[in-house]
Coordinates of C-alpha atoms and ligand atoms in Angstrom, one line a residue:
M1 CA -14.2 12.0 -12.9
S2 CA -14.1 10.9 -16.6
D3 CA -15.8 7.3 -17.9
D4 CA -11.8 6.3 -18.3
A5 CA -10.5 7.0 -15.9
T6 CA -7.7 5.0 -14.2
V7 CA -8.7 4.9 -11.1
L8 CA -12.4 5.5 -9.3
V9 CA -12.1 6.9 -6.0
E10 CA -15.5 7.0 -3.1
T11 CA -15.7 7.4 0.2
R12 CA -17.6 5.4 3.2
G13 CA -17.3 7.4 6.5
R14 CA -13.9 8.5 6.9
V15 CA -12.6 5.6 4.9
G16 CA -11.7 6.7 1.0
L17 CA -12.1 3.5 -1.2
I18 CA -9.7 3.9 -4.5
T19 CA -10.0 0.8 -7.1
L20 CA -8.0 0.5 -9.9
N21 CA -9.8 0.5 -13.4
R22 CA -8.2 -1.1 -16.1
P23 CA -10.4 -4.4 -15.4
K24 CA -9.7 -5.7 -19.4
A25 CA -5.8 -5.1 -18.9
L26 CA -5.5 -6.9 -15.5
N27 CA -5.5 -3.7 -13.9
A28 CA -1.8 -3.0 -15.2
L29 CA 0.0 0.0 -13.7
N30 CA 1.1 2.7 -16.7
K31 CA 1.3 6.2 -16.1
A32 CA -1.6 7.4 -16.4
T33 CA -3.1 5.2 -13.1
M34 CA 0.6 6.2 -11.6
D35 CA -0.4 10.2 -11.8
E36 CA -4.1 9.4 -10.7
L37 CA -3.7 7.1 -7.8
V38 CA -1.2 9.2 -6.1
A39 CA -3.1 12.5 -6.5
A40 CA -6.0 10.3 -5.5
V41 CA -3.9 9.6 -1.5
T42 CA -2.7 12.9 -1.8
A43 CA -5.8 14.3 -1.7
F44 CA -7.4 11.7 1.4
D45 CA -4.1 12.1 2.3
A46 CA -5.5 15.9 3.6
D47 CA -8.1 15.6 4.2
P48 CA -9.4 15.4 7.7
G49 CA -12.2 13.8 6.8
I50 CA -10.3 10.9 6.1
G51 CA -8.5 9.2 8.0
A52 CA -7.3 5.4 6.3
V53 CA -7.7 4.9 2.4
V54 CA -7.9 0.6 1.0
I55 CA -6.4 0.2 -2.3
T56 CA -8.2 -2.6 -4.4
G57 CA -8.1 -3.8 -7.7
S58 CA -10.6 -6.3 -9.4
E59 CA -11.2 -9.8 -9.0
R60 CA -10.0 -11.5 -11.1
A61 CA -6.7 -8.9 -10.7
F62 CA -5.4 -6.5 -8.1
A63 CA -2.6 -5.8 -10.9
A64 CA -0.4 -7.8 -13.3
G65 CA 2.0 -5.2 -12.9
A66 CA 4.2 -2.3 -14.4
D67 CA 2.7 -1.7 -18.1
I68 CA 4.3 -3.9 -19.9
K69 CA 2.9 -2.9 -23.4
E70 CA 4.2 1.1 -22.4
M71 CA 8.3 -0.2 -21.7
A72 CA 8.3 -2.3 -24.3
S73 CA 11.0 0.1 -27.0
Q74 CA 11.7 2.0 -24.5
S75 CA 15.7 2.8 -24.1
Y76 CA 17.9 3.2 -21.3
M77 CA 17.9 7.3 -22.0
D78 CA 13.7 7.7 -21.7
M79 CA 13.9 5.8 -18.3
Y80 CA 16.8 6.9 -17.2
A81 CA 15.6 11.1 -18.2
A82 CA 11.6 10.1 -16.9
D83 CA 13.1 8.6 -13.5
W84 CA 10.4 6.5 -14.6
F85 CA 8.6 5.1 -11.5
R86 CA 10.1 7.5 -9.6
H87 CA 6.4 9.1 -8.5
W88 CA 5.3 6.4 -6.8
E89 CA 7.4 6.9 -4.4
D90 CA 5.1 10.2 -3.6
L91 CA 3.2 7.4 -2.4
T92 CA 4.8 6.5 -0.4
R93 CA 5.9 9.9 1.5
L94 CA 1.9 10.0 2.3
R95 CA 1.0 9.5 5.9
I96 CA -2.1 8.4 6.1
P97 CA -2.7 5.0 6.9
L98 CA -3.8 2.2 3.2
V99 CA -4.8 -0.6 2.8
A100 CA -4.5 -3.0 0.1
A101 CA -6.9 -5.8 -0.7
V102 CA -6.6 -7.9 -3.0
S103 CA -7.6 -10.1 -4.7
G104 CA -6.3 -12.6 -7.6
Y105 CA -3.1 -11.1 -9.4
A106 CA -0.2 -8.8 -7.4
L107 CA 2.9 -9.6 -10.1
G108 CA 5.8 -7.2 -10.5
G109 CA 3.9 -3.6 -9.7
G110 CA 0.9 -5.0 -8.6
C111 CA 3.2 -6.2 -5.5
E112 CA 5.1 -4.2 -5.1
L113 CA 1.9 -1.4 -4.4
A114 CA 0.5 -3.8 -2.5
M115 CA 3.9 -3.5 -0.4
M116 CA 3.5 0.4 -1.0
C117 CA 0.1 -0.3 1.8
D118 CA 0.9 -0.6 5.3
L119 CA -1.3 -3.3 5.5
I120 CA -2.2 -6.3 3.2
I121 CA -5.1 -8.7 3.6
A122 CA -5.6 -10.9 0.5
A123 CA -8.5 -13.2 -0.6
D124 CA -7.5 -17.1 -0.8
T125 CA -7.6 -16.3 -4.4
A126 CA -4.7 -13.6 -3.9
R127 CA -1.2 -14.6 -5.6
F128 CA 2.1 -12.5 -5.3
G129 CA 4.8 -12.5 -7.1
Q130 CA 7.9 -10.9 -9.0
P131 CA 8.0 -12.1 -13.2
E132 CA 10.2 -9.1 -13.3
I133 CA 13.3 -11.7 -14.6
S134 CA 11.3 -13.2 -17.4
L135 CA 10.6 -10.2 -19.0
G136 CA 14.5 -9.2 -19.2
V137 CA 14.0 -7.4 -16.5
L138 CA 13.8 -6.8 -12.6
P139 CA 11.6 -5.0 -10.6
G140 CA 12.2 -1.2 -10.5
M141 CA 9.2 -0.2 -8.0
G142 CA 10.6 -1.2 -4.1
G143 CA 10.0 -4.8 -4.8
T144 CA 14.1 -6.1 -4.4
Q145 CA 13.7 -4.4 -1.4
R146 CA 10.5 -4.5 0.4
L147 CA 10.1 -7.9 -0.3
T148 CA 13.2 -8.9 1.3
R149 CA 12.4 -6.4 3.9
A150 CA 9.7 -8.6 4.3
V151 CA 9.6 -12.0 3.5
G152 CA 13.7 -12.3 4.0
K153 CA 16.1 -12.8 1.7
A154 CA 15.7 -16.4 0.7
L155 CA 11.9 -16.2 -0.6
A156 CA 12.5 -12.6 -2.2
M157 CA 15.4 -14.5 -3.9
D158 CA 13.7 -17.3 -5.0
M159 CA 10.5 -14.9 -6.4
I160 CA 12.8 -12.4 -7.9
L161 CA 15.3 -14.9 -9.2
T162 CA 12.6 -17.4 -10.7
G163 CA 9.6 -15.6 -10.6
R164 CA 7.2 -18.4 -8.9
Q165 CA 4.1 -17.6 -7.5
I166 CA 2.6 -17.5 -4.2
D167 CA -0.7 -18.4 -3.2
A168 CA -2.2 -16.0 -0.6
E169 CA -2.0 -19.1 2.0
E170 CA 2.5 -18.8 2.2
A171 CA 2.3 -15.0 1.9
L172 CA 0.9 -15.1 5.2
R173 CA 3.5 -17.9 6.5
A174 CA 6.1 -15.4 5.3
G175 CA 4.8 -12.0 6.9
L176 CA 3.6 -10.2 3.3
V177 CA 0.1 -9.7 4.4
S178 CA -1.9 -9.6 7.4
R179 CA -5.2 -11.8 7.0
V180 CA -6.3 -14.3 4.6
V181 CA -10.1 -14.3 3.5
P182 CA -12.8 -15.7 1.4
A183 CA -13.1 -13.9 -1.0
D184 CA -16.2 -12.4 -1.5
R185 CA -15.4 -11.0 1.8
V186 CA -11.5 -9.2 1.0
L187 CA -12.8 -6.1 0.1
E188 CA -15.5 -6.4 3.3
E189 CA -12.4 -7.0 5.4
A190 CA -10.6 -4.6 4.5
L191 CA -12.7 -1.2 4.9
E192 CA -13.4 -2.7 8.3
A193 CA -10.4 -2.2 8.5
A194 CA -9.4 0.5 7.8
G195 CA -12.5 2.1 9.5
T196 CA -10.9 0.8 12.5
I197 CA -7.4 2.6 11.7
A198 CA -10.0 5.4 10.9
A199 CA -11.9 5.7 14.0
T200 CA -8.2 6.8 15.9
S201 CA -6.8 9.4 16.0
K202 CA -5.6 9.9 12.8
P203 CA -2.1 12.5 13.5
V204 CA -1.6 9.8 16.2
A205 CA -2.0 7.4 13.2
M206 CA -0.3 9.3 11.1
L207 CA 3.3 9.3 14.2
A208 CA 2.3 5.7 14.7
K209 CA 2.8 4.3 10.8
E210 CA 5.6 6.2 10.7
A211 CA 8.0 4.3 13.2
V212 CA 6.6 1.5 11.7
G213 CA 7.6 2.3 8.7
T214 CA 10.8 3.6 10.5
A215 CA 11.6 -0.2 11.2
F216 CA 11.6 -1.0 7.6
E217 CA 14.5 1.7 6.6
T218 CA 16.9 1.7 9.9
G219 CA 19.0 -0.3 12.4
V220 CA 17.0 -1.3 15.4
T221 CA 19.6 1.7 17.1
H222 CA 18.7 4.9 15.9
G223 CA 15.0 2.9 15.2
V224 CA 14.1 2.7 18.1
Q225 CA 14.9 6.8 19.3
I226 CA 13.0 7.6 16.4
E227 CA 10.0 5.8 17.9
R228 CA 10.2 7.5 20.5
R229 CA 10.2 11.8 20.1
L230 CA 8.0 10.3 17.9
F231 CA 5.9 9.0 20.7
H232 CA 6.6 12.5 23.0
S233 CA 5.1 13.9 19.8
A234 CA 2.0 12.8 20.8
F235 CA 1.5 14.8 23.7
A236 CA 1.1 18.1 22.0
T237 CA -2.1 16.2 20.1
E238 CA -5.2 16.7 21.6
D239 CA -6.2 13.4 21.2
Q240 CA -3.6 11.8 23.0
K241 CA -5.5 13.7 26.3
E242 CA -8.4 12.9 25.7
G243 CA -8.0 8.9 24.5
M244 CA -6.0 8.6 27.5
A245 CA -8.9 11.1 30.3
A246 CA -11.4 8.6 28.1
F247 CA -10.1 5.6 29.6
V248 CA -9.6 6.4 33.3
E249 CA -13.5 7.7 32.4
K250 CA -14.2 5.2 31.5
R251 CA -16.0 5.7 28.8
T252 CA -15.4 5.8 25.0
P253 CA -12.7 8.5 23.8
D254 CA -14.3 11.0 21.5
F255 CA -11.6 11.9 19.0
H256 CA -11.3 14.9 17.5
H257 CA -7.7 14.5 14.7
R258 CA -5.8 17.0 16.1
Ligands
CAA301 N1 1.3 -4.6 -19.1 C1 0.3 -4.9 -20.3 N2 -1.2 -5.5 -20.4 C2 -0.8 -6.6 -19.5 C3 0.3 -6.7 -18.3 C4 0.7 -6.6 -17.7 N3 1.7 -6.2 -16.5 N4 -0.9 -8.4 -17.8 C5 -1.6 -8.3 -18.5 N5 -1.8 -7.7 -19.5 C6 -3.1 -7.3 -20.3 C7 -2.5 -8.3 -21.4 O1 -1.7 -8.4 -22.3 C8 -4.3 -8.9 -20.9 O2 -4.6 -8.6 -23.1 P1 -5.2 -8.3 -23.9 O3 -6.1 -9.0 -24.1 O4 -4.7 -7.2 -25.2 O5 -4.7 -9.2 -25.2 C9 -4.3 -8.7 -20.7 O6 -4.1 -8.2 -19.6 C10 -5.9 -9.8 -19.5 O7 -4.1 -10.6 -19.5 P2 -4.4 -12.4 -20.2 O8 -4.7 -12.7 -21.2 O9 -2.2 -12.4 -20.6 O10 -4.4 -13.5 -19.0 P3 -4.5 -15.1 -18.6 O11 -4.9 -15.4 -17.4 O12 -3.6 -15.9 -20.1 O13 -2.7 -14.5 -17.7 C11 -1.5 -13.5 -16.3 C12 -2.3 -13.5 -16.3 C13 -0.7 -14.6 -15.8 C14 -1.3 -12.2 -15.6 C15 -0.9 -12.8 -18.4 O14 -1.0 -11.4 -18.0 C16 0.7 -11.9 -17.5 O15 1.7 -12.9 -17.3 N6 0.6 -10.7 -17.3 C17 2.0 -9.8 -16.5 C18 2.1 -10.3 -15.9 C19 3.8 -9.2 -15.4 O16 4.9 -9.4 -15.9 N7 4.1 -8.7 -14.7 C20 5.2 -7.7 -14.5 C21 5.5 -6.5 -15.6 S1 6.4 -5.4 -15.7 C22 6.4 -4.7 -14.0 O17 6.2 -5.0 -13.0 C23 7.9 -3.7 -13.3 C24 8.6 -3.6 -12.3 O18 9.2 -3.5 -11.3 C25 7.5 -2.5 -11.6

């Protein structure tokens, strides 16, 4: 890993830990960060020894948005021709569960990156917002879609049209985050949650992620049908046999992630 790596990549047992590493720019997400982050998660996704990933930032900022300095002078044609931000979608197509550990600012693309994760654990210092409107743009990394699905139209409109930031407690009430913990516990809590996920069967956790993700993207009738098919496919794994046998035999399951 080079000294100027935009992300730091480590493992903690079966958990991959990725730390955004542009603290002086409040982890503004430039193209290099996008490429390195997607590459790191792609490698963890393919690694049978890793069952979940934690993405975190610094104490002051998870990420304060896409890199405004990189975008400021771009024309419409530049953005369109490069299909700017498209590569972020590759992150959302990966199947390994992702946990965001958010302290401080999660603004613009930072909030959108957190929402690309499967669960968000927030420090009590976290602040979420989509301030793009004040820059003369709108969210471009999925915020208008994922925020609206997560918190509903009223709060999403409020945040996206006025740029109002919400704190961790409001984010918890709105259903944007799953847990709020003191700032000095947030990484530990996220690693524990990811560790719990990683101790389950990786293929079955991937199926479950896909099934819940489907609820986000489709209508209920079609979603329930897909869920049922994914549930059926869990019965093609050895881990389903082991998990159910262990329950019947009153012992801890020994998953082999296949
Ligand atoms: N892009 C580039 N640089 C950024 C940045 C960003 N999104 N956010 C912060 N920085 C840089 C600042 O320019 C500053 O750099 P210098 O030291 O070189 O001047 C450094 O990080 C520290 O920031 P501040 O001095 O501004 O720190 P602060 O504590 O006074 O303010 C803040 C913190 C309120 C978060 C403020 O930095 C801010 O408003 N940042 C921009 C937030 C924003 O608008 N995000 C949306 C970006 S657009 C987007 O994300 C589009 C999309 O949908 C994907």
